Coordinates of C-alpha atoms in Angstrom, one line a residue:
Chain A
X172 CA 2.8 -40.6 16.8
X173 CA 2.4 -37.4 18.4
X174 CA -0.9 -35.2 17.4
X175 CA -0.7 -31.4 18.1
X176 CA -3.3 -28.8 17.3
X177 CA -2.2 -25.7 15.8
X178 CA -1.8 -22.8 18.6
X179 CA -5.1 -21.3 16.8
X180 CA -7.4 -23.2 14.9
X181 CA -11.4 -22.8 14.1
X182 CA -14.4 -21.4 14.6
X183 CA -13.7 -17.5 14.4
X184 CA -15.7 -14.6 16.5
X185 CA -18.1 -14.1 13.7
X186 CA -19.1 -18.3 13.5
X187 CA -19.6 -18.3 17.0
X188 CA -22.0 -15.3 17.4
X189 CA -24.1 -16.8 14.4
X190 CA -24.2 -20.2 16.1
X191 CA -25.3 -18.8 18.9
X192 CA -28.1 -16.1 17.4
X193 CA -29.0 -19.1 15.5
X194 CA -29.2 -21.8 18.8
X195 CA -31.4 -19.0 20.5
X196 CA -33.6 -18.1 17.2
X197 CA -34.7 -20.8 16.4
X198 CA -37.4 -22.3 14.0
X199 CA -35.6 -19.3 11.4
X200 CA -34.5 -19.4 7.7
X201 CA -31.2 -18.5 6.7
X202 CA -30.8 -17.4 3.0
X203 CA -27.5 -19.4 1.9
X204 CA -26.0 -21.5 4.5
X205 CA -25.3 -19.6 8.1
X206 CA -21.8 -20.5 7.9
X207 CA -19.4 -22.6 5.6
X208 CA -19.7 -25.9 7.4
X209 CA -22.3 -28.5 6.4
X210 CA -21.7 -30.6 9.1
X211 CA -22.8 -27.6 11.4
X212 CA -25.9 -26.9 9.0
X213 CA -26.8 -29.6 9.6
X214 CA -27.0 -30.2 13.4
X215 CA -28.4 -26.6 13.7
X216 CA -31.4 -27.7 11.1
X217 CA -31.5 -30.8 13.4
X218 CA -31.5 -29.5 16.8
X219 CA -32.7 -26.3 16.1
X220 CA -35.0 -26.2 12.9
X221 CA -32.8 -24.0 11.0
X222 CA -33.7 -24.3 7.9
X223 CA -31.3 -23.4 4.8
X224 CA -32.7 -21.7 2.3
X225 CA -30.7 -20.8 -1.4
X226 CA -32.7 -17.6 -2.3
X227 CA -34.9 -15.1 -0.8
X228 CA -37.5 -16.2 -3.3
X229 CA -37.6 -19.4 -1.7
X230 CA -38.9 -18.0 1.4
X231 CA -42.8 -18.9 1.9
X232 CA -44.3 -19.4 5.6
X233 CA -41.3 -18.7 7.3
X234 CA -41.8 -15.9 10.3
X235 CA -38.1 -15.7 10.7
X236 CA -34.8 -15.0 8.8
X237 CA -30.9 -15.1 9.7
X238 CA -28.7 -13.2 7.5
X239 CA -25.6 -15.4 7.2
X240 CA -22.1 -14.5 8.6
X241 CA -20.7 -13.6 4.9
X242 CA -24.0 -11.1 4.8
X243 CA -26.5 -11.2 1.5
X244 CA -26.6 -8.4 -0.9
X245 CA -27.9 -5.2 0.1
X246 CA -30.6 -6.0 -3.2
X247 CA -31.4 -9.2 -1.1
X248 CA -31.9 -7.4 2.1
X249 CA -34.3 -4.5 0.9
X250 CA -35.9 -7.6 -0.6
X251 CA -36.2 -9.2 2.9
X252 CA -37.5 -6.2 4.1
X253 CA -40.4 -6.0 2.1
X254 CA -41.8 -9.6 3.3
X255 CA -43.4 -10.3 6.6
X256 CA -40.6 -11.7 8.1
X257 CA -38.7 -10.6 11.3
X258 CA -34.7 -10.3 10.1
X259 CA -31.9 -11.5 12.3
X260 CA -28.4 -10.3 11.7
X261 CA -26.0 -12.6 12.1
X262 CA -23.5 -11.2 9.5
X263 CA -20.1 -11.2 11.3
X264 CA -19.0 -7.8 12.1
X265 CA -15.9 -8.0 10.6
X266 CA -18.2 -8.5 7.4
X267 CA -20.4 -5.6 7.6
X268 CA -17.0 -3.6 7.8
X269 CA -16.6 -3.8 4.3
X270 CA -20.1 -3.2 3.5
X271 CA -20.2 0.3 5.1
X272 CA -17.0 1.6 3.5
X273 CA -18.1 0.1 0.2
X274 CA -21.2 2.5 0.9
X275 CA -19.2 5.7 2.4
X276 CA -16.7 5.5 -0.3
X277 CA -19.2 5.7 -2.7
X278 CA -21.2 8.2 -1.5
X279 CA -17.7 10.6 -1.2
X280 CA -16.8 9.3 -5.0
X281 CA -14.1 7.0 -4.7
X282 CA -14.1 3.6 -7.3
X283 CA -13.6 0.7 -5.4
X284 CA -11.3 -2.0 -5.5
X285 CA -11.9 -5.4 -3.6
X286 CA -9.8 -7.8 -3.4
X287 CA -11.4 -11.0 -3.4
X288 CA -13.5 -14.1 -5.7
X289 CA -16.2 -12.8 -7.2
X290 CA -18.3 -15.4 -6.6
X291 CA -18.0 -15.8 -2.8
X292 CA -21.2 -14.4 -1.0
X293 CA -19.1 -12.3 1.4
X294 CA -17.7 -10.4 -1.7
X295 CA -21.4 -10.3 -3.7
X296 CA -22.6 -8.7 -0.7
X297 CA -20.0 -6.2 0.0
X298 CA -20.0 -5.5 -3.6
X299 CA -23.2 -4.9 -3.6
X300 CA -23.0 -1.4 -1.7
X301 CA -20.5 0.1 -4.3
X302 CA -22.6 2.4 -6.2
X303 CA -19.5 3.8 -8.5
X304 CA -17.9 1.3 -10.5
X305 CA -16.7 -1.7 -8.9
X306 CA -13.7 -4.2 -9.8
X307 CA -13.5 -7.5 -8.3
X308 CA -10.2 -9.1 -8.8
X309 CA -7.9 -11.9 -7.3
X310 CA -4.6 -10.5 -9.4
X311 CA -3.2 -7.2 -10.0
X312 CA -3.1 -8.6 -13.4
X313 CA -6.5 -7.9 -14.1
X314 CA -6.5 -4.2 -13.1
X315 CA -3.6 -3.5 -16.1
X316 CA -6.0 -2.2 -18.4
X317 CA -8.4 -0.1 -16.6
X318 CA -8.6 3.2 -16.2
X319 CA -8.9 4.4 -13.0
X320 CA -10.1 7.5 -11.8
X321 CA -7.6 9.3 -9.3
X322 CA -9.5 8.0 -6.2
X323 CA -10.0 4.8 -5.4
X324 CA -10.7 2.6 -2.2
X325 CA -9.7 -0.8 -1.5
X326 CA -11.1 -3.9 0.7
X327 CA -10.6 -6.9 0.6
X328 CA -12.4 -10.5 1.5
X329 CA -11.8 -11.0 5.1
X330 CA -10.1 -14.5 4.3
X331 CA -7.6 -13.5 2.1
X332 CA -4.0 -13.2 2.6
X333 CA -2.1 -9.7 3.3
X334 CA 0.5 -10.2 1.1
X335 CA -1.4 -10.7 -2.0
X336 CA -3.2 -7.9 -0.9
X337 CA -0.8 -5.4 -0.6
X338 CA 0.3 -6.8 -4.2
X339 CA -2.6 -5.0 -5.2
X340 CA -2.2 -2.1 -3.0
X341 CA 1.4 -1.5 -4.4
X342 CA 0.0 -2.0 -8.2
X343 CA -3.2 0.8 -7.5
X344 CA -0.1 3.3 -5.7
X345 CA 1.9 3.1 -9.0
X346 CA -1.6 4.4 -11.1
X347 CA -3.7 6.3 -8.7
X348 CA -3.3 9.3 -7.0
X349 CA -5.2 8.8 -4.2
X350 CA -5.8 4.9 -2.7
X351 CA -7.4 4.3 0.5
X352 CA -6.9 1.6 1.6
X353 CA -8.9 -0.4 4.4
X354 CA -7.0 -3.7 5.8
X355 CA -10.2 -5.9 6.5
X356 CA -8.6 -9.0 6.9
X357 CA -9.6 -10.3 9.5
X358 CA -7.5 -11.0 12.8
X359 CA -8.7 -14.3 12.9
X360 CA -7.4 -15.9 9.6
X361 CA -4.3 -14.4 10.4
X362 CA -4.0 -16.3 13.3
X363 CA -4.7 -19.6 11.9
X364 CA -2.6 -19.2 9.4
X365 CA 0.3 -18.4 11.0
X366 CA -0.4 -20.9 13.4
X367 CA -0.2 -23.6 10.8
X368 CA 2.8 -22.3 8.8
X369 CA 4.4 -22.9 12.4
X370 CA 3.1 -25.8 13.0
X371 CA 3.3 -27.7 9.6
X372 CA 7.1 -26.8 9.1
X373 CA 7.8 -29.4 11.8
X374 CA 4.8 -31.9 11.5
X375 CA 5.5 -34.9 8.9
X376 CA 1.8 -34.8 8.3
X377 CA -0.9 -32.2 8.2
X378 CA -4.9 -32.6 9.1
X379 CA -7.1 -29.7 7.7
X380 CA -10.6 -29.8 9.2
X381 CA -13.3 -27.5 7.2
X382 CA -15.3 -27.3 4.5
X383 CA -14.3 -28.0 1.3
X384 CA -16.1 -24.8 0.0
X385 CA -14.6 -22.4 2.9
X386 CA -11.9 -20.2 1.6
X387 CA -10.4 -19.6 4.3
X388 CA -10.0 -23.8 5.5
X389 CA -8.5 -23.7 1.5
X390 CA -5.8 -21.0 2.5
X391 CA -4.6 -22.9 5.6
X392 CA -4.8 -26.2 3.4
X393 CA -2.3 -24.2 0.9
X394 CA -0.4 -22.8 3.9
X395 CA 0.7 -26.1 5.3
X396 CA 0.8 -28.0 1.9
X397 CA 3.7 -25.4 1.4
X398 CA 5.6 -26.6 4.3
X399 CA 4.5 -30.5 4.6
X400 CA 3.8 -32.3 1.4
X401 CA 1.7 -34.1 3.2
X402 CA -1.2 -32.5 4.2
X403 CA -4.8 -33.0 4.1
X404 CA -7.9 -31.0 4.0
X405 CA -11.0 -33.4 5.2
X406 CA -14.5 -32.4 6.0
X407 CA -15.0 -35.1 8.4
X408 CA -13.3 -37.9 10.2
X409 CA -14.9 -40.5 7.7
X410 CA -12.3 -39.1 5.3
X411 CA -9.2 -40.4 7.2
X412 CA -7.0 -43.3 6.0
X413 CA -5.2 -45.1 8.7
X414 CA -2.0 -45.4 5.7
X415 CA -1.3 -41.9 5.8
X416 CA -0.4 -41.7 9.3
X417 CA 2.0 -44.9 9.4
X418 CA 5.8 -44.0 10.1
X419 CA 4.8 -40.1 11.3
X420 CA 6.0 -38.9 14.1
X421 CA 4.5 -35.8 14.6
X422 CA 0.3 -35.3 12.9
X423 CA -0.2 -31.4 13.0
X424 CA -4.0 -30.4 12.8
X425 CA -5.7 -27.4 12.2
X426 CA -9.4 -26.2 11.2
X427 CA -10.9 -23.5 9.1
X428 CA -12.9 -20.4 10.9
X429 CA -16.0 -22.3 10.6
X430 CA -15.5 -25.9 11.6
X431 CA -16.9 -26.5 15.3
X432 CA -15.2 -28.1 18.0
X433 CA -16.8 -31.4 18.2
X434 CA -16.0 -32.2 14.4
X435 CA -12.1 -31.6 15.2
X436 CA -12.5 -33.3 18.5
X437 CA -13.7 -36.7 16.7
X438 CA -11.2 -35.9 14.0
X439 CA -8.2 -36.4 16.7
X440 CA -10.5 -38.9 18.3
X441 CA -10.2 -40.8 15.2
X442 CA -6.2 -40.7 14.3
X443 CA -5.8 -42.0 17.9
X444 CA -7.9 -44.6 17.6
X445 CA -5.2 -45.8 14.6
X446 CA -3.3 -46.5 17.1
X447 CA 0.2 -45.4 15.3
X448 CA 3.6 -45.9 17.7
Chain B
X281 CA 34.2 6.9 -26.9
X282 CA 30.5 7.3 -27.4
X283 CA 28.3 10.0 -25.0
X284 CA 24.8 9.3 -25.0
X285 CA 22.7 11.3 -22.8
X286 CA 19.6 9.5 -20.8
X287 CA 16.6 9.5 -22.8
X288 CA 15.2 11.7 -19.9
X289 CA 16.8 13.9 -17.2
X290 CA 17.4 17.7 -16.0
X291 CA 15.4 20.2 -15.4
X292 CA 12.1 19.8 -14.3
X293 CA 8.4 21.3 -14.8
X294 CA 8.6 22.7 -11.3
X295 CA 12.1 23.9 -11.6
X296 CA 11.8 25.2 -14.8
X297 CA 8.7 27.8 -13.6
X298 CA 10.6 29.0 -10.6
X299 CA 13.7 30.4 -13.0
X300 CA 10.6 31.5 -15.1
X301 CA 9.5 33.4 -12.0
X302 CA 12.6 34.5 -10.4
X303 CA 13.8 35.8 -14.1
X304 CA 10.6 38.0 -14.6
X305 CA 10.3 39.5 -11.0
X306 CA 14.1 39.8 -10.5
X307 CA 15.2 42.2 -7.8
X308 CA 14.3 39.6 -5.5
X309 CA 14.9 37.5 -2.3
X310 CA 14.1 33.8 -1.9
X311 CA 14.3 32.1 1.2
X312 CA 16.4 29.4 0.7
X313 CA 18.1 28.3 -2.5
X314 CA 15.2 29.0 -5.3
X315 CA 16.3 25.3 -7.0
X316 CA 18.8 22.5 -5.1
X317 CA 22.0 23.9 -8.1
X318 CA 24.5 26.3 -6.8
X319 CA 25.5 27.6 -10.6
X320 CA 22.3 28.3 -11.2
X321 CA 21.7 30.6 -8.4
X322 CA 25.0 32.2 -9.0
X323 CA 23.6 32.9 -12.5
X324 CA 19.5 34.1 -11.4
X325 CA 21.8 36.7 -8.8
X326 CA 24.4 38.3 -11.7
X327 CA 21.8 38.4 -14.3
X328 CA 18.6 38.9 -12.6
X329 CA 19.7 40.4 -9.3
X330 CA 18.1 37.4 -7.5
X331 CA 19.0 37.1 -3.8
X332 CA 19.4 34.1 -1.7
X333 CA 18.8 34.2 2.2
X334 CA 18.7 31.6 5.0
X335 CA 16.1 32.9 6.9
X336 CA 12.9 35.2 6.2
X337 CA 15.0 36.5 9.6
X338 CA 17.6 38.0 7.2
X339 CA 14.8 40.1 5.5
X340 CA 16.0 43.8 5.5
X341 CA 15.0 46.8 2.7
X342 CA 13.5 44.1 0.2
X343 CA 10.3 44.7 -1.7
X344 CA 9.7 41.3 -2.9
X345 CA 10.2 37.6 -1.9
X346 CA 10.2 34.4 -4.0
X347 CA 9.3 31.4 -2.4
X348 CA 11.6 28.5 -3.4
X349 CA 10.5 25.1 -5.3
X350 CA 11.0 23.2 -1.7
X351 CA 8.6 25.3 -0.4
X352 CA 8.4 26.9 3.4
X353 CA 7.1 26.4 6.2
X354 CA 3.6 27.3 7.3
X355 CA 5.1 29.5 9.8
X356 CA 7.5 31.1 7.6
X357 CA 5.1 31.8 5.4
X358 CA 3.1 33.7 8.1
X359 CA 6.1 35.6 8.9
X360 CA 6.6 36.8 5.3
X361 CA 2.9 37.7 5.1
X362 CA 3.7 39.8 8.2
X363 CA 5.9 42.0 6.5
X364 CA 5.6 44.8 4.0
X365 CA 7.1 42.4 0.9
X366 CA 5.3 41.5 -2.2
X367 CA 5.0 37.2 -2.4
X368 CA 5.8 35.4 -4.9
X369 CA 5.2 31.5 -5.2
X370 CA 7.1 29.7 -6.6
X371 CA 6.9 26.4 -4.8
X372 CA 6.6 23.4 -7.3
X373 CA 2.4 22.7 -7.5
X374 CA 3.9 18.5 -6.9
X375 CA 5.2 20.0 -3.1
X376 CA 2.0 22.2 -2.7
X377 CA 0.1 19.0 -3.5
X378 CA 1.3 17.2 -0.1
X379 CA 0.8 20.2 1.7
X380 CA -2.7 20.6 1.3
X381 CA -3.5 16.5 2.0
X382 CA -1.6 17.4 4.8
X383 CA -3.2 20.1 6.0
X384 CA -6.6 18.2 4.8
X385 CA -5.9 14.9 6.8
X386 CA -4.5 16.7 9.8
X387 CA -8.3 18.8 9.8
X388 CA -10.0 15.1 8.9
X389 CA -8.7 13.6 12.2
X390 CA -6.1 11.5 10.6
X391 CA -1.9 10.8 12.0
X392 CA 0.2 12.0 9.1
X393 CA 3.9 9.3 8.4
X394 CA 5.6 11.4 5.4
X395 CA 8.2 9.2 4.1
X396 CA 11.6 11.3 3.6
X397 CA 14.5 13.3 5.2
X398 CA 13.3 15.2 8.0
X399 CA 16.1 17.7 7.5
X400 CA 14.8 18.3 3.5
X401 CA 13.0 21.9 3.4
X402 CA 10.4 20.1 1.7
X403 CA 9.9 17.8 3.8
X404 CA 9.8 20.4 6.6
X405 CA 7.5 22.7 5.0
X406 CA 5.2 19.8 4.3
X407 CA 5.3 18.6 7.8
X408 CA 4.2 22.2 9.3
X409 CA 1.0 21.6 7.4
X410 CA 0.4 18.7 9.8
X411 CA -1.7 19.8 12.8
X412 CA -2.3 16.3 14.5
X413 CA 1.0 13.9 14.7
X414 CA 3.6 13.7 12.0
X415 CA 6.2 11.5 11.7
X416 CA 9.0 11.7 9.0
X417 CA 10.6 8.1 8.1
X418 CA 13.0 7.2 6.0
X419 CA 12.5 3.3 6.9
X420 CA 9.6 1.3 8.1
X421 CA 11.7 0.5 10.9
X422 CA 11.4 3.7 12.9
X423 CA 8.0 2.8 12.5
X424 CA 7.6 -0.2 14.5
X425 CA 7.5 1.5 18.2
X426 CA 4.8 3.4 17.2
X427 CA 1.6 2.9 18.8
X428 CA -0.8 4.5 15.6
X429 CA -4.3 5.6 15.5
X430 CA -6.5 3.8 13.3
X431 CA -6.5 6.6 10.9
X432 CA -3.2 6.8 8.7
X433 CA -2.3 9.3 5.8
X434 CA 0.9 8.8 4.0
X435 CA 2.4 11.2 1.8
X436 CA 6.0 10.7 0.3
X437 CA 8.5 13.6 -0.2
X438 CA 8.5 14.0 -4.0
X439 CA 11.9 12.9 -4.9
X440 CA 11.4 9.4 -3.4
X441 CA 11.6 6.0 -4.8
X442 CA 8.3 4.5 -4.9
X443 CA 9.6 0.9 -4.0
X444 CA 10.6 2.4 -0.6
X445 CA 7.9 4.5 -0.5
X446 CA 5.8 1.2 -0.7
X447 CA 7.3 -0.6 2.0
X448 CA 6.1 2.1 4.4
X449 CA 2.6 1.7 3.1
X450 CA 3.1 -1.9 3.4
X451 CA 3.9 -2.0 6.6
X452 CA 1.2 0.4 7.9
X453 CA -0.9 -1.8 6.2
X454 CA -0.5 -4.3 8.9
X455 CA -0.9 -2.1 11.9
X456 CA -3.6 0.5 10.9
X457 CA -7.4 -0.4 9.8
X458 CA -7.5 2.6 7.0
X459 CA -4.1 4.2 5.2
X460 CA -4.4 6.7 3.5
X461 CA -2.2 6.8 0.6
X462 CA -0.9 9.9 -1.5
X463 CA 1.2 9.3 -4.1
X464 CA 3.2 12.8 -4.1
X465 CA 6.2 11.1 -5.5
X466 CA 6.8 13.0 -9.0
X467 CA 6.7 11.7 -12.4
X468 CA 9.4 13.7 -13.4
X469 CA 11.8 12.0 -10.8
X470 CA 10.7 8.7 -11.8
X471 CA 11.0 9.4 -15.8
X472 CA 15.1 10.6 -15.5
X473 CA 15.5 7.3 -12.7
X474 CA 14.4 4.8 -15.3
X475 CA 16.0 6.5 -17.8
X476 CA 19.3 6.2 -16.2
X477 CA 18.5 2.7 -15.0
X478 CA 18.1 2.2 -18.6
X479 CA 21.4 4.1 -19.8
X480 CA 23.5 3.0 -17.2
X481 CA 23.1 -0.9 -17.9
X482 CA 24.7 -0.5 -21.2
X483 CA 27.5 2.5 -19.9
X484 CA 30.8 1.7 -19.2
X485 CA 31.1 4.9 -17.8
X486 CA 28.6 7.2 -16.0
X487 CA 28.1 10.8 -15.1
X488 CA 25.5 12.5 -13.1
X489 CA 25.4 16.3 -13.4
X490 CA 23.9 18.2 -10.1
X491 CA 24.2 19.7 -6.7
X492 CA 25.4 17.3 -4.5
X493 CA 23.0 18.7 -1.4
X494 CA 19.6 17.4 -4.4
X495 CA 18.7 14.5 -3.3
X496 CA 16.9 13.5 -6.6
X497 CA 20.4 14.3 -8.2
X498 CA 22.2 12.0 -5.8
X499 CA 19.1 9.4 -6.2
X500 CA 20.1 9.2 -10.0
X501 CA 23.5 8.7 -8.6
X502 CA 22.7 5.8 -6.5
X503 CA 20.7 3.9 -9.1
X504 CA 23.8 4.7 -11.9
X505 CA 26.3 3.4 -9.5
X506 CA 24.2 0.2 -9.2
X507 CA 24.1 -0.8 -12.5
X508 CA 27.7 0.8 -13.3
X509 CA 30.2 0.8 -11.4
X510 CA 32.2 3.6 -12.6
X511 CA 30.0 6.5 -11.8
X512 CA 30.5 10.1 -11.0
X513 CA 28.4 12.6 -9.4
X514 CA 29.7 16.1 -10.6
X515 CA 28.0 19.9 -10.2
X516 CA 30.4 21.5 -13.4
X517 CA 32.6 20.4 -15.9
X518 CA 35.4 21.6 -13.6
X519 CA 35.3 18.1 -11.8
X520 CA 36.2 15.5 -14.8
X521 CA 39.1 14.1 -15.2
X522 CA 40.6 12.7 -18.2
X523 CA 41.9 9.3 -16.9
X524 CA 38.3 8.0 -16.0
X525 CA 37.4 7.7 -19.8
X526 CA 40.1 6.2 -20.7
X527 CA 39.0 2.8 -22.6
X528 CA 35.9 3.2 -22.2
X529 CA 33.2 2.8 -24.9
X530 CA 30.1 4.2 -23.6
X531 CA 29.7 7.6 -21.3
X532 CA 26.0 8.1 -19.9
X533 CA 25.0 11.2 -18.9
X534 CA 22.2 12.7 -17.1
X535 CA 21.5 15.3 -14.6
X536 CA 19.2 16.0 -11.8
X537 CA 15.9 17.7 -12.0
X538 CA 17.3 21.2 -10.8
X539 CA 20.4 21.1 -13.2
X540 CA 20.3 23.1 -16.4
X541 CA 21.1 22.3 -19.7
X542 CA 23.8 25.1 -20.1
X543 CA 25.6 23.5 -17.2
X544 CA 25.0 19.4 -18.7
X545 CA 26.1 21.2 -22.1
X546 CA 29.2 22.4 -20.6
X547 CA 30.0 19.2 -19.3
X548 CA 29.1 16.9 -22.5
X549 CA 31.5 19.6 -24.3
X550 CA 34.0 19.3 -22.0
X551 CA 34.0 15.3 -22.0
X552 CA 34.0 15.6 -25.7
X553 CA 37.2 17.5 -25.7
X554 CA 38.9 14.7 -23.8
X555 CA 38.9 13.1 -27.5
X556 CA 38.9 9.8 -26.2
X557 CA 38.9 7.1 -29.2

């Protein structure tokens, strides 16, 4: 059986530059996990006493905080500011993107629209910095019954898709006057993901690396499940069966924004070792 | 044979001012057709001595100018204000609307794509207002060449579907970090397309009464002849002809926003004197 990686696959500009802040930081708190990838959590708390905290409230002696790559809420950081406690930023750029228009829109009176799950910390955070109203939704569905004003802004997650954004796009032109709208999705995802659509239409079997929690390891999961029944979305190499791979001929593999290197490299390390003709 | 007239269609709010305004000022010269309906022109000049010229060029001895529903250029309109003639504006306040974002954006550092004919007054009086780059599409294909700034305002011509206008949006979308999106397509246009939409479904028979140089008139057209075959575009009553009713069950009718009900009245009278069973 042959194993191929997806043209792009992984850790993402924004991972990388936290890992490193992180590596060179040291001995810091980060408030949430730094990056979706537990496996990487925990080698950086390991190797590099990061320590991973759930809530600001938790911090006590620490001298040093990292703000995650998905950001914390703008409540969360004024919060911060007021302990002793020098801040880091690791928030990926592509993040903070959001936060600022979220801000700016506001201030100039626009509503704001972002398209995304309410209850992932990069949207809590970019949310945070609307000061008009805010709606939070996944489905153009659940904008049918408000009442807009006739200016509004849009954003979305950086991890979701463009189509199903410009769903919600083309639903906001219909109602509003005015929409603004502000592509941050980020390069990165796209790439992956059409990487894997590629890929997966000719593998007979699919290996997603990533965490199980990361959205955007789920989207390239759904991505090549659409393509190749079977496909998988594993954390770790301990996950693999050797029975999935018999009578394949060709084992695509590809890895969410967050997963590092050396997990995928003992992933393919791993279906090798099955030894498959 | 049944006639049923669309639920909505003719004349609209902008239309229906400037004859307001050409009827009370009379004596007057418009630059370009006032409306997009020969008959009534021919009518506003017997009754109300209302002139039509080509050019603000072809102003001699007149004292007062009307400004058509299209609207004119930003240059024209300097030229007019140049000379000793009393202005009169009549441009529909939905064209004005795109205008001003245009002249706005251009001022705000933002590339300007208007979606619509580039030979359309309005769309080339809107365009004038447009001090950094315009460019007039019809399709997001003579888009895809273009190297854009990351700053995109889009502004349809008002007669436009919004599907289409949509796609252009979409495809922006893709290429440029903030669009800018300006719904100048008018609810009147869309009210008489769904209601022909509607009509025509159930018509064996349509006609659509209007210039045949409106492009909302022939947009009417286009969606009729989708759903029904057998469907005319007409500007008087002078154009039916017998034969097409013949077993048929169902005429639809409707008319384009710059057609007036004496002319739609002729033509329903007209088909009704056909006595077709």
């Amino acid at each position: 059986m042959k194993i191929e990686l997806a043209e792009n696959y992984g850790f993402c500009f924004g991972v990388k530059r936290a890992i490193k802040k992180a590596e060179q930081i040291k001995n810091a708190a980060t408030i949430g996990p730094l990056i979706h990838n537990n496996e990487e959590i925990m080698r950086l708390k390991k190797k590099f006493n990061v320590k991973t905290l759930n809530d600001v409230k938790e911090l006590s002696d620490e001298k040093r905080a990292i703000i995650r790559t998905h950001g914390i809420t703008k409540q969360d950081l004024e919060n911060l500011k007021q302990k002793e406690i020098e801040i880091f930023d690791a928030t990926c750029p592509f993040v903070t993107k959001p936060q600022q228009i979220c801000e700016k829109m506001s201030k100039d009176g626009y509503e704001v629209v972002i398209f995304g799950d309410e209850n992932h910390p990069e949207v809590k955070g970019v949310k945070s910095y609307v000061s008009t109203k805010a709606y939070v939704v996944l489905d153009k569905k659940e904008l049918e019954n408000i009442n807009f004003s006739n200016k509004i802004a849009v954003v979305s997650q950086t991890t979701k898709k463009v189509k199903d954004f410009m769903e919600i796009v083309n639903f906001l032109i219909l109602k509003v006057r005015e929409v603004r709208v502000f592509n941050t999705i980020c390069d990165a995802t796209f790439k992956n993901q059409e990487a894997i659509a590629k890929l997966s239409q000719k593998s007979d079997i699919v290996i997603i690396v990533g965490g199980k929690n990361s959205s955007n390891t789920k989207q390239l999961f759904l991505i090549a499940k659409n393509y190749c029944s079977e496909s998988y979305l594993i954390e770790t190499k301990n996950e693999l069966d050797r029975s999935w791979f018999q009578n394949k001929k060709l084992c695509g593999i590809s890895a969410g924004a967050s997963t590092p290197d050396w997990i995928i490299q003992e992933v393919v390390n791993e279906i090798r070792s099955f030894n498959i003709e």
